[in-house]
Coordinates of C-alpha atoms and ligand atoms in Angstrom, one line a residue:
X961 CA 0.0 0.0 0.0
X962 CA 1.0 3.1 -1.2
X963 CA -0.1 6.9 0.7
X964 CA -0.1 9.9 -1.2
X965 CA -0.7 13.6 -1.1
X966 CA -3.0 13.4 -4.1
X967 CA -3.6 11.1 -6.9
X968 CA -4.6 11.6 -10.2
X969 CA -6.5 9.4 -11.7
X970 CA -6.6 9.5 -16.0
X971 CA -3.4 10.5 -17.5
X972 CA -5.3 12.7 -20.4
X973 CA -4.7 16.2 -21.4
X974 CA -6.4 17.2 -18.3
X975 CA -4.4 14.3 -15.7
X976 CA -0.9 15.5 -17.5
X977 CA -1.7 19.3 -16.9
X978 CA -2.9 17.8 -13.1
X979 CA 0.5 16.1 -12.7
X980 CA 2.8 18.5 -14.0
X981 CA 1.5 21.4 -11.5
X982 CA 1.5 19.0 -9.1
X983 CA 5.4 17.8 -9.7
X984 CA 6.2 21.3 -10.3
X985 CA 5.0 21.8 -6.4
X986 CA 7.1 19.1 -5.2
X987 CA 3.8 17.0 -4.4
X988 CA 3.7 13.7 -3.1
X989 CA 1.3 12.7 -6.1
X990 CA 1.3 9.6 -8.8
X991 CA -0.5 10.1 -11.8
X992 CA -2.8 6.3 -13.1
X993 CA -3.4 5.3 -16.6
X994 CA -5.3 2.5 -17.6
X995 CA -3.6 2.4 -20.9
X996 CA -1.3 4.8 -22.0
X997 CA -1.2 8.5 -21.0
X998 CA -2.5 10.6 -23.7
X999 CA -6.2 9.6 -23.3
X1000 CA -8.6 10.6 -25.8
X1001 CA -6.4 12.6 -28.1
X1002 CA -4.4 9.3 -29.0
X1003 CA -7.5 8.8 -31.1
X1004 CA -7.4 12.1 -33.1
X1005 CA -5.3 12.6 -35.8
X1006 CA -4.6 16.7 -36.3
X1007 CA -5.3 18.8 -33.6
X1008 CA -5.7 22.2 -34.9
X1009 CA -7.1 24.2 -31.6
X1010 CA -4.4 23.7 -29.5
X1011 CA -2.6 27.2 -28.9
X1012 CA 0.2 28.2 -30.5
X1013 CA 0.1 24.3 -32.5
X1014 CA -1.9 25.4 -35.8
X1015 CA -1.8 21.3 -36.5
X1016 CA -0.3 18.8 -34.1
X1017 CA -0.9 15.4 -34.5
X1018 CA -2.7 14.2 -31.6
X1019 CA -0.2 11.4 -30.8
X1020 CA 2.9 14.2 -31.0
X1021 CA 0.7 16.5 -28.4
X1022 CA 0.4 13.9 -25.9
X1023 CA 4.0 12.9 -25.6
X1024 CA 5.1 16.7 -25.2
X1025 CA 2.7 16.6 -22.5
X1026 CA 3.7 13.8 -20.8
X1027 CA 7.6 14.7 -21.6
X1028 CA 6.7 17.7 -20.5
X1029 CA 4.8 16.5 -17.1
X1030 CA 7.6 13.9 -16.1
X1031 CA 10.1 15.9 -16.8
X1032 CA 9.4 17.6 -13.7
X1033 CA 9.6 14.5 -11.8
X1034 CA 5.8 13.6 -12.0
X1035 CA 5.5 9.6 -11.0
X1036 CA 2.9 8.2 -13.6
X1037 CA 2.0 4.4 -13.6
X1038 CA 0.3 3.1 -16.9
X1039 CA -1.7 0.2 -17.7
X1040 CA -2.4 0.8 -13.9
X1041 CA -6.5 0.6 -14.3
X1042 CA -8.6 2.1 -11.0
X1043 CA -11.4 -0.4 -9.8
X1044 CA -12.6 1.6 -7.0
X1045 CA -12.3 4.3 -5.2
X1046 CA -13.7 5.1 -1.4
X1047 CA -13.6 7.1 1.5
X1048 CA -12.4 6.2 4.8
X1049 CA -12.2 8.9 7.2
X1050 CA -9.9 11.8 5.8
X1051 CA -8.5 9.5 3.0
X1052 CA -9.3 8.3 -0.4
X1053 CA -8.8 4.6 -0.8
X1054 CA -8.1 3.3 -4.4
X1055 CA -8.1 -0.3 -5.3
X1056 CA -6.6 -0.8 -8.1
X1057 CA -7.5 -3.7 -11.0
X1058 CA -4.7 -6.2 -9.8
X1059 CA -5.8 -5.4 -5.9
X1060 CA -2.9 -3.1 -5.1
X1061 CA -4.4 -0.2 -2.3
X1062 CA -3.4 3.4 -3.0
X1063 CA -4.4 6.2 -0.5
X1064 CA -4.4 9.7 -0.5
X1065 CA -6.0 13.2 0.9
X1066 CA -6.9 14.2 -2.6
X1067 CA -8.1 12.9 -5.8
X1068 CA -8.4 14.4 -9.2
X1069 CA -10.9 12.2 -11.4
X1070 CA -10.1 13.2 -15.0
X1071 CA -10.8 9.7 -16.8
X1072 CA -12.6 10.9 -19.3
X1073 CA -15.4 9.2 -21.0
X1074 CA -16.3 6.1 -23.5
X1075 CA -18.0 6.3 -26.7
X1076 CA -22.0 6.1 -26.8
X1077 CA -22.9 2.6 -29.0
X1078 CA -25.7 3.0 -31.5
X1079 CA -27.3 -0.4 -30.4
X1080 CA -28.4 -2.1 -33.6
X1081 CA -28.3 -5.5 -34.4
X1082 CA -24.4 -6.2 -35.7
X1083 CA -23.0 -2.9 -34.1
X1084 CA -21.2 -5.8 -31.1
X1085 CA -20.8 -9.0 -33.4
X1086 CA -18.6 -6.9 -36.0
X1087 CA -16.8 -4.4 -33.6
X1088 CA -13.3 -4.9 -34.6
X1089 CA -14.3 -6.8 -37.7
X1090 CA -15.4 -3.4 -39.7
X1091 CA -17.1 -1.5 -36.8
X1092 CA -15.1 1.1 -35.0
X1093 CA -14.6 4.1 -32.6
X1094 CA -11.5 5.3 -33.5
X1095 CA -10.6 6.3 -37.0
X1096 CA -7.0 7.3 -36.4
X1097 CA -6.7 3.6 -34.6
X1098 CA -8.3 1.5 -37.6
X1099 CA -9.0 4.3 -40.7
X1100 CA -5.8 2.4 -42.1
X1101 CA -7.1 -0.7 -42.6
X1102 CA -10.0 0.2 -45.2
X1103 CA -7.9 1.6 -47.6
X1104 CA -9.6 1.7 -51.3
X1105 CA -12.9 1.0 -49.6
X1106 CA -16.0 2.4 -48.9
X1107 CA -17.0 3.6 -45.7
X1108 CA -19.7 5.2 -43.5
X1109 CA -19.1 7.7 -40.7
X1110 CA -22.1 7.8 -38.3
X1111 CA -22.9 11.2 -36.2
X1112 CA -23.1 14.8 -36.8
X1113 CA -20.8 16.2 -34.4
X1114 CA -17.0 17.4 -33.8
X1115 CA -15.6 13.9 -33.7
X1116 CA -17.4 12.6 -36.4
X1117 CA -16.5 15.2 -39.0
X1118 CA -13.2 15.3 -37.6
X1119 CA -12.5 11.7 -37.5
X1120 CA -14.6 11.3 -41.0
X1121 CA -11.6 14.0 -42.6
X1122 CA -9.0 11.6 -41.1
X1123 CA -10.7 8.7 -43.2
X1124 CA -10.7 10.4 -46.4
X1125 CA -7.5 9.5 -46.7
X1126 CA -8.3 6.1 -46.7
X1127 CA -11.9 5.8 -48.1
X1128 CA -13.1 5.3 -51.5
X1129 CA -16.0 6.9 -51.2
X1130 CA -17.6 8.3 -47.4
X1131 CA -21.1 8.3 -46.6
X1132 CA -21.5 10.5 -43.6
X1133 CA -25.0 9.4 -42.0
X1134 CA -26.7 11.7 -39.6
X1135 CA -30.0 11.2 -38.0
X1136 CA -31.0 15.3 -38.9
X1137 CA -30.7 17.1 -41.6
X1138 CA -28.2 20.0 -39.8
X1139 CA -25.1 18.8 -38.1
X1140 CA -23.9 20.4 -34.8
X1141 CA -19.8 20.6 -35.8
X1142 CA -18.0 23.1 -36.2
X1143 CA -18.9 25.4 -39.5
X1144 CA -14.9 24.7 -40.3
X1145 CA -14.7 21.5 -40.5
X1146 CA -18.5 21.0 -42.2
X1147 CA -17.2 22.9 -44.9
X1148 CA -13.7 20.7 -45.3
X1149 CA -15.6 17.3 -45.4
X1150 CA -18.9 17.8 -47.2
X1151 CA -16.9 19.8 -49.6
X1152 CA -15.0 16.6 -50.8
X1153 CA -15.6 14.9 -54.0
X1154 CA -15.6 11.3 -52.1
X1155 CA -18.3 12.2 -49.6
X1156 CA -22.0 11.7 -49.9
X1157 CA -24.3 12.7 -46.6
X1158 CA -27.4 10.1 -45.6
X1159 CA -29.5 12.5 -44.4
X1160 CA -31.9 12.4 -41.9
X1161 CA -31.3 8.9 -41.6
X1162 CA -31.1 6.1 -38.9
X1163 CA -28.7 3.2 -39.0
X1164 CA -31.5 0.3 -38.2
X1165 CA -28.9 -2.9 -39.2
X1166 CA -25.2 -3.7 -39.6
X1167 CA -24.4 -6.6 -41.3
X1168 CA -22.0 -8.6 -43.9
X1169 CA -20.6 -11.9 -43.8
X1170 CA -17.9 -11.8 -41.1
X1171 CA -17.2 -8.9 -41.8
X1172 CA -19.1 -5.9 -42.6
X1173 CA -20.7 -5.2 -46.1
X1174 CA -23.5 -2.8 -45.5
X1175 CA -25.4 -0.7 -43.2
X1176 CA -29.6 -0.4 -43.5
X1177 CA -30.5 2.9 -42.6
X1178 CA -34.2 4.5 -42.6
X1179 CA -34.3 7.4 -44.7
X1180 CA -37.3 9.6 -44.8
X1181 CA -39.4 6.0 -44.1
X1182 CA -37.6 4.2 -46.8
X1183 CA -34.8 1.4 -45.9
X1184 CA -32.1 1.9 -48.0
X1185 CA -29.1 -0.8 -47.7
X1186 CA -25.5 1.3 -48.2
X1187 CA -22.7 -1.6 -49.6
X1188 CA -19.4 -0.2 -47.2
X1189 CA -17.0 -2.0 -45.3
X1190 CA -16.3 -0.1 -42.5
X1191 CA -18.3 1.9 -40.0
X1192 CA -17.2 4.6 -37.8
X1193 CA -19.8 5.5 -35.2
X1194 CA -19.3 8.8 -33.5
X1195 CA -22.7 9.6 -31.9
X1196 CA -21.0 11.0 -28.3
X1197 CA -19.2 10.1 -25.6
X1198 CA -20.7 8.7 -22.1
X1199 CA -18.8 10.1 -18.9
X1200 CA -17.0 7.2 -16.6
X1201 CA -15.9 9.2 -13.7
X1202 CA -18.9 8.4 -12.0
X1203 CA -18.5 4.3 -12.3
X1204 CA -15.3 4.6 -9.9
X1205 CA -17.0 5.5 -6.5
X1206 CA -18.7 3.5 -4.2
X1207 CA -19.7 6.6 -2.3
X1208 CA -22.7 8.9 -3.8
X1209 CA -20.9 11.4 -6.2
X1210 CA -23.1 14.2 -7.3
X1211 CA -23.6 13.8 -11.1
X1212 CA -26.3 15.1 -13.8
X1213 CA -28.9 13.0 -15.5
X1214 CA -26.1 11.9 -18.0
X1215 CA -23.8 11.0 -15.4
X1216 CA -21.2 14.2 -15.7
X1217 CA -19.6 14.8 -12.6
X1218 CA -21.1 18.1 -10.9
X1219 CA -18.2 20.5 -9.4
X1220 CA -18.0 23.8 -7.8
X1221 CA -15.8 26.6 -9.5
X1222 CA -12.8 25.3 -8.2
X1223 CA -13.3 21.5 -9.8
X1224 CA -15.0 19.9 -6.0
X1225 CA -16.8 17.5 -6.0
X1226 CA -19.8 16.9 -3.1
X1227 CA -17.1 14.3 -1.7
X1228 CA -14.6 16.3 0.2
X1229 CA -11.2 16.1 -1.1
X1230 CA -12.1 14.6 -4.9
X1231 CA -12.2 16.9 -8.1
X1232 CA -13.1 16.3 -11.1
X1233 CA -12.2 17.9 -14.4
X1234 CA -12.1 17.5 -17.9
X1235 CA -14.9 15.6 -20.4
X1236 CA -15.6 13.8 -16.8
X1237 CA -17.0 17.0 -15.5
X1238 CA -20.4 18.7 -16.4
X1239 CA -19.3 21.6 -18.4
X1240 CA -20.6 24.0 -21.5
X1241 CA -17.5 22.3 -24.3
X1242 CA -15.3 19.5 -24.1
X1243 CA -11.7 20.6 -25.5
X1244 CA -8.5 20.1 -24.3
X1245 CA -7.7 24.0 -23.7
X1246 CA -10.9 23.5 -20.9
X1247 CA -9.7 20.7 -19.8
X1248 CA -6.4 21.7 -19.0
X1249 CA -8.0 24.8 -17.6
X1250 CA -9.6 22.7 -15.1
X1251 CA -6.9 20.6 -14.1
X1252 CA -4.9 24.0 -13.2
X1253 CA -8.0 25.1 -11.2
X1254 CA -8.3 21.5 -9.4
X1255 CA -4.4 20.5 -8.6
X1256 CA -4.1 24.6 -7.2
X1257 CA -7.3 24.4 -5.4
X1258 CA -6.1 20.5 -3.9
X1259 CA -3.0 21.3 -2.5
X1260 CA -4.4 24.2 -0.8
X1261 CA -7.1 21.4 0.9
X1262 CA -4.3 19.2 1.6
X1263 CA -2.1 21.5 3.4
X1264 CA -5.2 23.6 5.1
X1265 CA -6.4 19.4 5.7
X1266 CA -3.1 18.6 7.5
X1267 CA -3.5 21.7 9.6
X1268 CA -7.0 21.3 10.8
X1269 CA -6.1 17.6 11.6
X1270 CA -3.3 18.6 13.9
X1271 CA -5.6 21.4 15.8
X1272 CA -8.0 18.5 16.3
X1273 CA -5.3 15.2 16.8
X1274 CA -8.6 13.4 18.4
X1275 CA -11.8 14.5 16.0
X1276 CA -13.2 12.0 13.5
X1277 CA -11.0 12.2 10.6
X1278 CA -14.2 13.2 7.8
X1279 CA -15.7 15.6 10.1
X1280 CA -12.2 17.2 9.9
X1281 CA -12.2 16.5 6.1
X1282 CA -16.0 17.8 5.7
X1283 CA -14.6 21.1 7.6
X1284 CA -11.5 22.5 5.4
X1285 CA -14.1 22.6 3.0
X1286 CA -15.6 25.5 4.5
X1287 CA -12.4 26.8 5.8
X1288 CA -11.9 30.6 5.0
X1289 CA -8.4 32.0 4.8
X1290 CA -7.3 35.5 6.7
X1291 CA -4.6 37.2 6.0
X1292 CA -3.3 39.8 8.5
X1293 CA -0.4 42.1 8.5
X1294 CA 2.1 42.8 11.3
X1295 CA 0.2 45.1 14.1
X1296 CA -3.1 44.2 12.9
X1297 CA -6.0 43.0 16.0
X1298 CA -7.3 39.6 14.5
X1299 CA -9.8 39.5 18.3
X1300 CA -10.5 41.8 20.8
X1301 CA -10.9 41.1 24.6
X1302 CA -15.0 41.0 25.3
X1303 CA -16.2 41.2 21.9
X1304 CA -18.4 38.3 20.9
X1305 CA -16.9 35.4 18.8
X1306 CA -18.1 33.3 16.0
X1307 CA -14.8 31.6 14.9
X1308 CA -12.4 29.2 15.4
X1309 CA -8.2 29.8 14.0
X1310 CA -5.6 27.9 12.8
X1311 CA -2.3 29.4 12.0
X1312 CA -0.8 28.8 8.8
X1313 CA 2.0 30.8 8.7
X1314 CA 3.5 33.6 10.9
X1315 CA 3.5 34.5 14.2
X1316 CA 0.5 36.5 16.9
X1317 CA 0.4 37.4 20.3
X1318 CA -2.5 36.8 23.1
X1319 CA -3.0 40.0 25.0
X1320 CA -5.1 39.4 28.3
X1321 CA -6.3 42.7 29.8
X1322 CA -7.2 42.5 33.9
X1323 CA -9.8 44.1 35.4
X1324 CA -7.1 47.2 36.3
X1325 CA -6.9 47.7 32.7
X1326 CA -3.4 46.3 32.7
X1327 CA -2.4 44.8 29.4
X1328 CA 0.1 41.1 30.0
X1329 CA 0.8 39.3 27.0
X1330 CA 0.2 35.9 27.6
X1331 CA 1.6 34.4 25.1
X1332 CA 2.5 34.2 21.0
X1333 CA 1.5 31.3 18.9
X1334 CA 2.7 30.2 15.7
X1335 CA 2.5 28.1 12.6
X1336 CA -0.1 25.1 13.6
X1337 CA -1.1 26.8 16.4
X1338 CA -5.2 27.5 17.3
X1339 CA -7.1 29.6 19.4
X1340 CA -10.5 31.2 19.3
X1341 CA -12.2 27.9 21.0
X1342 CA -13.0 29.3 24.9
X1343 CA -15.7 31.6 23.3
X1344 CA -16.8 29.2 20.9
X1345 CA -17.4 26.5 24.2
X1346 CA -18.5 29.1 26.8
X1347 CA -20.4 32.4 26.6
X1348 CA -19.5 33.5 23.4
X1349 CA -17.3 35.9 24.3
X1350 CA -13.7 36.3 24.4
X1351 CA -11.6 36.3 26.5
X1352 CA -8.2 38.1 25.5
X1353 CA -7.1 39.5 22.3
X1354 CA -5.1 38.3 19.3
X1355 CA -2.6 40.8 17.6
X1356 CA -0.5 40.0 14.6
X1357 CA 3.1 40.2 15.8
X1358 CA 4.3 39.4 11.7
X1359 CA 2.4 39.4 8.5
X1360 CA 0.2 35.7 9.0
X1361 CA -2.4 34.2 7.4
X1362 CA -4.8 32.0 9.4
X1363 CA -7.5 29.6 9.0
X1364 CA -10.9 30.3 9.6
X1365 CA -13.5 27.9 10.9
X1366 CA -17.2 29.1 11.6
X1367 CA -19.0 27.6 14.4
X1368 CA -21.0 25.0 12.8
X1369 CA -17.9 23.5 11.6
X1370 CA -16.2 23.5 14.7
X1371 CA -19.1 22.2 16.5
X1372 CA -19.4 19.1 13.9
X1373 CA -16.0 18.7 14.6
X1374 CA -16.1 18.9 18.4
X1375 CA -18.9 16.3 18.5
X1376 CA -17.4 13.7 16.3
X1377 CA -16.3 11.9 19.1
X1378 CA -16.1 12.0 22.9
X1379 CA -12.6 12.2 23.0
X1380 CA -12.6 15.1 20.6
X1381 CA -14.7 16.9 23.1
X1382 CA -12.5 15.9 26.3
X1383 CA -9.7 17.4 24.1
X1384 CA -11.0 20.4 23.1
X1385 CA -12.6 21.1 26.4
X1386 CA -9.2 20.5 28.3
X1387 CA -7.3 22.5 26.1
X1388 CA -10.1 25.0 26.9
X1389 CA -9.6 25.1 30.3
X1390 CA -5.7 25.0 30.1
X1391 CA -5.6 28.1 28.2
X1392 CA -8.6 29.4 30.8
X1393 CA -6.1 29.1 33.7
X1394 CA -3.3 30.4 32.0
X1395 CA -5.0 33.8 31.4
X1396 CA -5.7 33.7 35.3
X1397 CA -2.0 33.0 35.8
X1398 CA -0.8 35.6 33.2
X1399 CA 3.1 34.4 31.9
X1400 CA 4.9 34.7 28.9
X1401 CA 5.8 31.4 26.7
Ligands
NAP472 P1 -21.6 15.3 -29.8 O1 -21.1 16.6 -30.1 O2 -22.5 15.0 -28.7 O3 -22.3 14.8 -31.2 C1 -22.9 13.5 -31.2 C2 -23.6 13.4 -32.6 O4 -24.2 12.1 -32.7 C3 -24.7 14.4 -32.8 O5 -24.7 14.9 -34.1 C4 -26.0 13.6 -32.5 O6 -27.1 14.0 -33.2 C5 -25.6 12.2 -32.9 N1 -26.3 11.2 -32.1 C6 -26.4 11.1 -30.8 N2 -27.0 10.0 -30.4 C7 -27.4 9.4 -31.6 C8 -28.1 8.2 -31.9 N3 -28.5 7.4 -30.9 N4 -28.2 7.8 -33.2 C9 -27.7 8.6 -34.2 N5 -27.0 9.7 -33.9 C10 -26.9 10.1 -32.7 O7 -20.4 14.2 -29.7 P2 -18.9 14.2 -30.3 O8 -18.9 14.6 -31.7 O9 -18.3 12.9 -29.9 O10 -18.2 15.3 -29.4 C11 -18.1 15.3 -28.0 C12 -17.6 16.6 -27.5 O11 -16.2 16.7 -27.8 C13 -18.3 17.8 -28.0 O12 -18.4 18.8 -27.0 C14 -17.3 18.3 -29.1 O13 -17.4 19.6 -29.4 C15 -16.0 17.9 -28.5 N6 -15.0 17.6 -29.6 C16 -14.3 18.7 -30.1 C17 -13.4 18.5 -31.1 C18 -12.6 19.7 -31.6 O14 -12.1 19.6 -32.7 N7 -12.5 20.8 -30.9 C19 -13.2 17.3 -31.6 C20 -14.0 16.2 -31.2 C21 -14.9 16.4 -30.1 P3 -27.9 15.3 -32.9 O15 -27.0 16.4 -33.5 O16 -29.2 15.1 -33.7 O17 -28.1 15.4 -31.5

């Protein structure tokens, strides 16, 4: 078994950009493929809206990627297929195919989809004998030959240029008469000698004599058999993200995984990004995008994770998980009042980084500072527990930034567990006396 920082799961476009912040940060993070990194533009030929590439083969833009990504020290595992994925406590455990356990505080999810079948009678018996999902994988083999492309959208113009290369002649059947890619590439294909469009028409049969020979499609009520001998179905992509939790994940009706704006899933800890991901368009540059958004936003939760765990050694570990969610971030300069003696509090603080002092004035009026806390340091919880209202003020002796927790939170965390309490409470009453006592640490 193997613990990590953060593990990214999908080593596409999305994964690679994932990694390669996450290497660049020095994280402890492994990056698994299933097959080999690259992910779904393996199976494009030309990319041609990748900035600053006019036309980059999509095999040649993967490998800069993933030079580029382990270059930097990234770990990346392929054939290394995810079965599962869980929560237990603060942690993520993955179980991978061959029953090796991963775990880690984070996960980014950016696995992509599959392609959507049509679900006719010979689409399964001939896959691989004339049926196909990948042009740029099997357009080769059907040179001199006629072929169909199925679909009206990006991939299926885009893939149905790649096989023009290859195909005699290139039906491209669609079940409407307009077709929702991109006006530039409409204009490329359907503006080529070898290509006729079926249209509106539905593939009803595939068939041959093992192999493919023809499609039956319905057109305008009338079945027409079309002699080809390969077919290219492109009719979308269904998202897979989802399949890999036990836990609920909160998806849309067609299973896209539903995020916040920095890539969060309803699961603490897990992001999800890329085609994966509800979202308006799925390119790579959006896709990347997201990965930047989700590996940044992660290693903030990790660190801000760590931090609340060692303020509360003894809460249950996914309360403490549940409550960085919600954690807000302060940042004070040197001088600055963070509390003030008898004011009423609503917050709990972590230090992240820099250095305060705790100011108790007596009933003279008599300031005594009684004492300065520091990176992983807390305070804030004997108002939160008592009255409400606190007891000494915080000052900023250095430029810090602190965590915030609200009071739900901290309650939920307090009442995980009875020893959470006991610890919280005794801390409570430590700090109590030594406001009574005065004393510099
Ligand atoms: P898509 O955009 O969802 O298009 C699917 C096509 O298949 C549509 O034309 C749809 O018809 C048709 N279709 C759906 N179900 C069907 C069925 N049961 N029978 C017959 N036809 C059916 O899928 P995609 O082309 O795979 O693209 C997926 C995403 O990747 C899109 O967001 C796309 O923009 C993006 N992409 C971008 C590029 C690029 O060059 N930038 C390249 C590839 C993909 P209707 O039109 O009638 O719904």
């Amino acid at each position: 078994m193997s613990d990590f920082d953060l593990v990214i799961i999908g080593g596409g476009p999305a994964g690679l950009t994932a990694g390669l912040y996450a290497a660049r940060a020095n994280m402890n993070a492994v990056l698994l493929e299933a097959k080999d990194v690259g992910g779904e533009i393996l199976n494009t030929d030309l990319i041609e809206d990748w900035p600053g590439e006019e036309s980059i083969t999509g095999r040649a833009l993967a490998d800069r990627m993933a030079g580029h990504a382990r270059k930097f020290g990234l770990r990346v595992e392929t054939y290394a297929p995810v079965e599962k994925v869980r929560t237990e406590g603060d942690r993520k455990i993955i179980t991978m195919a061959d029953g090796t356990v991963h775990t880690a505080l984070a996960v980014i999810v950016s696995v992509g989809g599959e392609p959507i079948k049509l679900g006719v009678p010979g689409e399964v018996e001939y896959h691989g004998r004339g049926v196909s999902y990948c042009a740029v994988c099997d357009g080769a083999f059907f040179k001199g030959a006629d072929l169909a492309v199925v679909g009206g959208g990006d991939s299926a113009f885009q893939e149905g240029l790649f096989l023009t290369r290859f195909a005699k002649k290139l039906y491209v059947v669609h079940r409407r008469g307009e077709f929702r890619a991109q006006a530039i590439l409409q204009d490329r294909l359907l503006g080529m000698d070898q290509v006729e469009m079926i249209t509106p028409a539905q593939v009803r049969e595939i068939g041959g004599n093992g192999d493919v020979k023809w499609i039956d499609v319905v057109r305008e009520g009338k079945l027409e058999r079309v002699p080809v001998e390969g077919v290219f179905i492109f009719i979308g992509f269904k998202p897979v993200g989802r399949q890999l939790f036990e836990d609920h994940i909160d998806h849309d009706p067609s299973g896209y995984l539903v995020t916040d704006q920095y890539m969060q899933t309803n699961i603490p800890g897990v992001y999800a990004v890329g085609d994966t991901r509800q979202q308006l368009a799925k390119q790579i540059t959006t896709a990347v995008g997201d990965a930047t958004t989700a590996v940044l936003h992660a290693e903030r939760y990790i660190e801000e994770l760590k931090h609340a765990e060692r303020a509360f050694p003894k809460a249950e570990r996914a309360a403490v998980a549940e409550a960085t969610r919600a954690l807000r971030t302060l940042r004070v300069r040197a001088g600055q009042t963070v509390i003030r003696q008898g004011e009423r509090g609503e917050d709990f603080f972590i230090v992240m980084r820099g250095t305060l002092e705790i100011v108790h004035t007596d009933v003279a009026g008599a300031d005594k500072m009684v004492r300065t806390v520091g990176e992983g340091d807390s305070f804030g919880e004997i108002a939160l527990l008592g009255d409400g209202t606190r007891t000494a003020a915080v000052r900023a002796v250095t430029d810090s930034e602190i965590l915030v927790m609200g009071r739900d939170a901290f309650s939920r965390i307090v009442s995980s567990s009875p020893a959470a309490r006991e610890e919280i409470e005794a801390r409570a009453a430590e700090r109590i006396a030594e406001l009574r006592g005065g004393g510099v640490r």
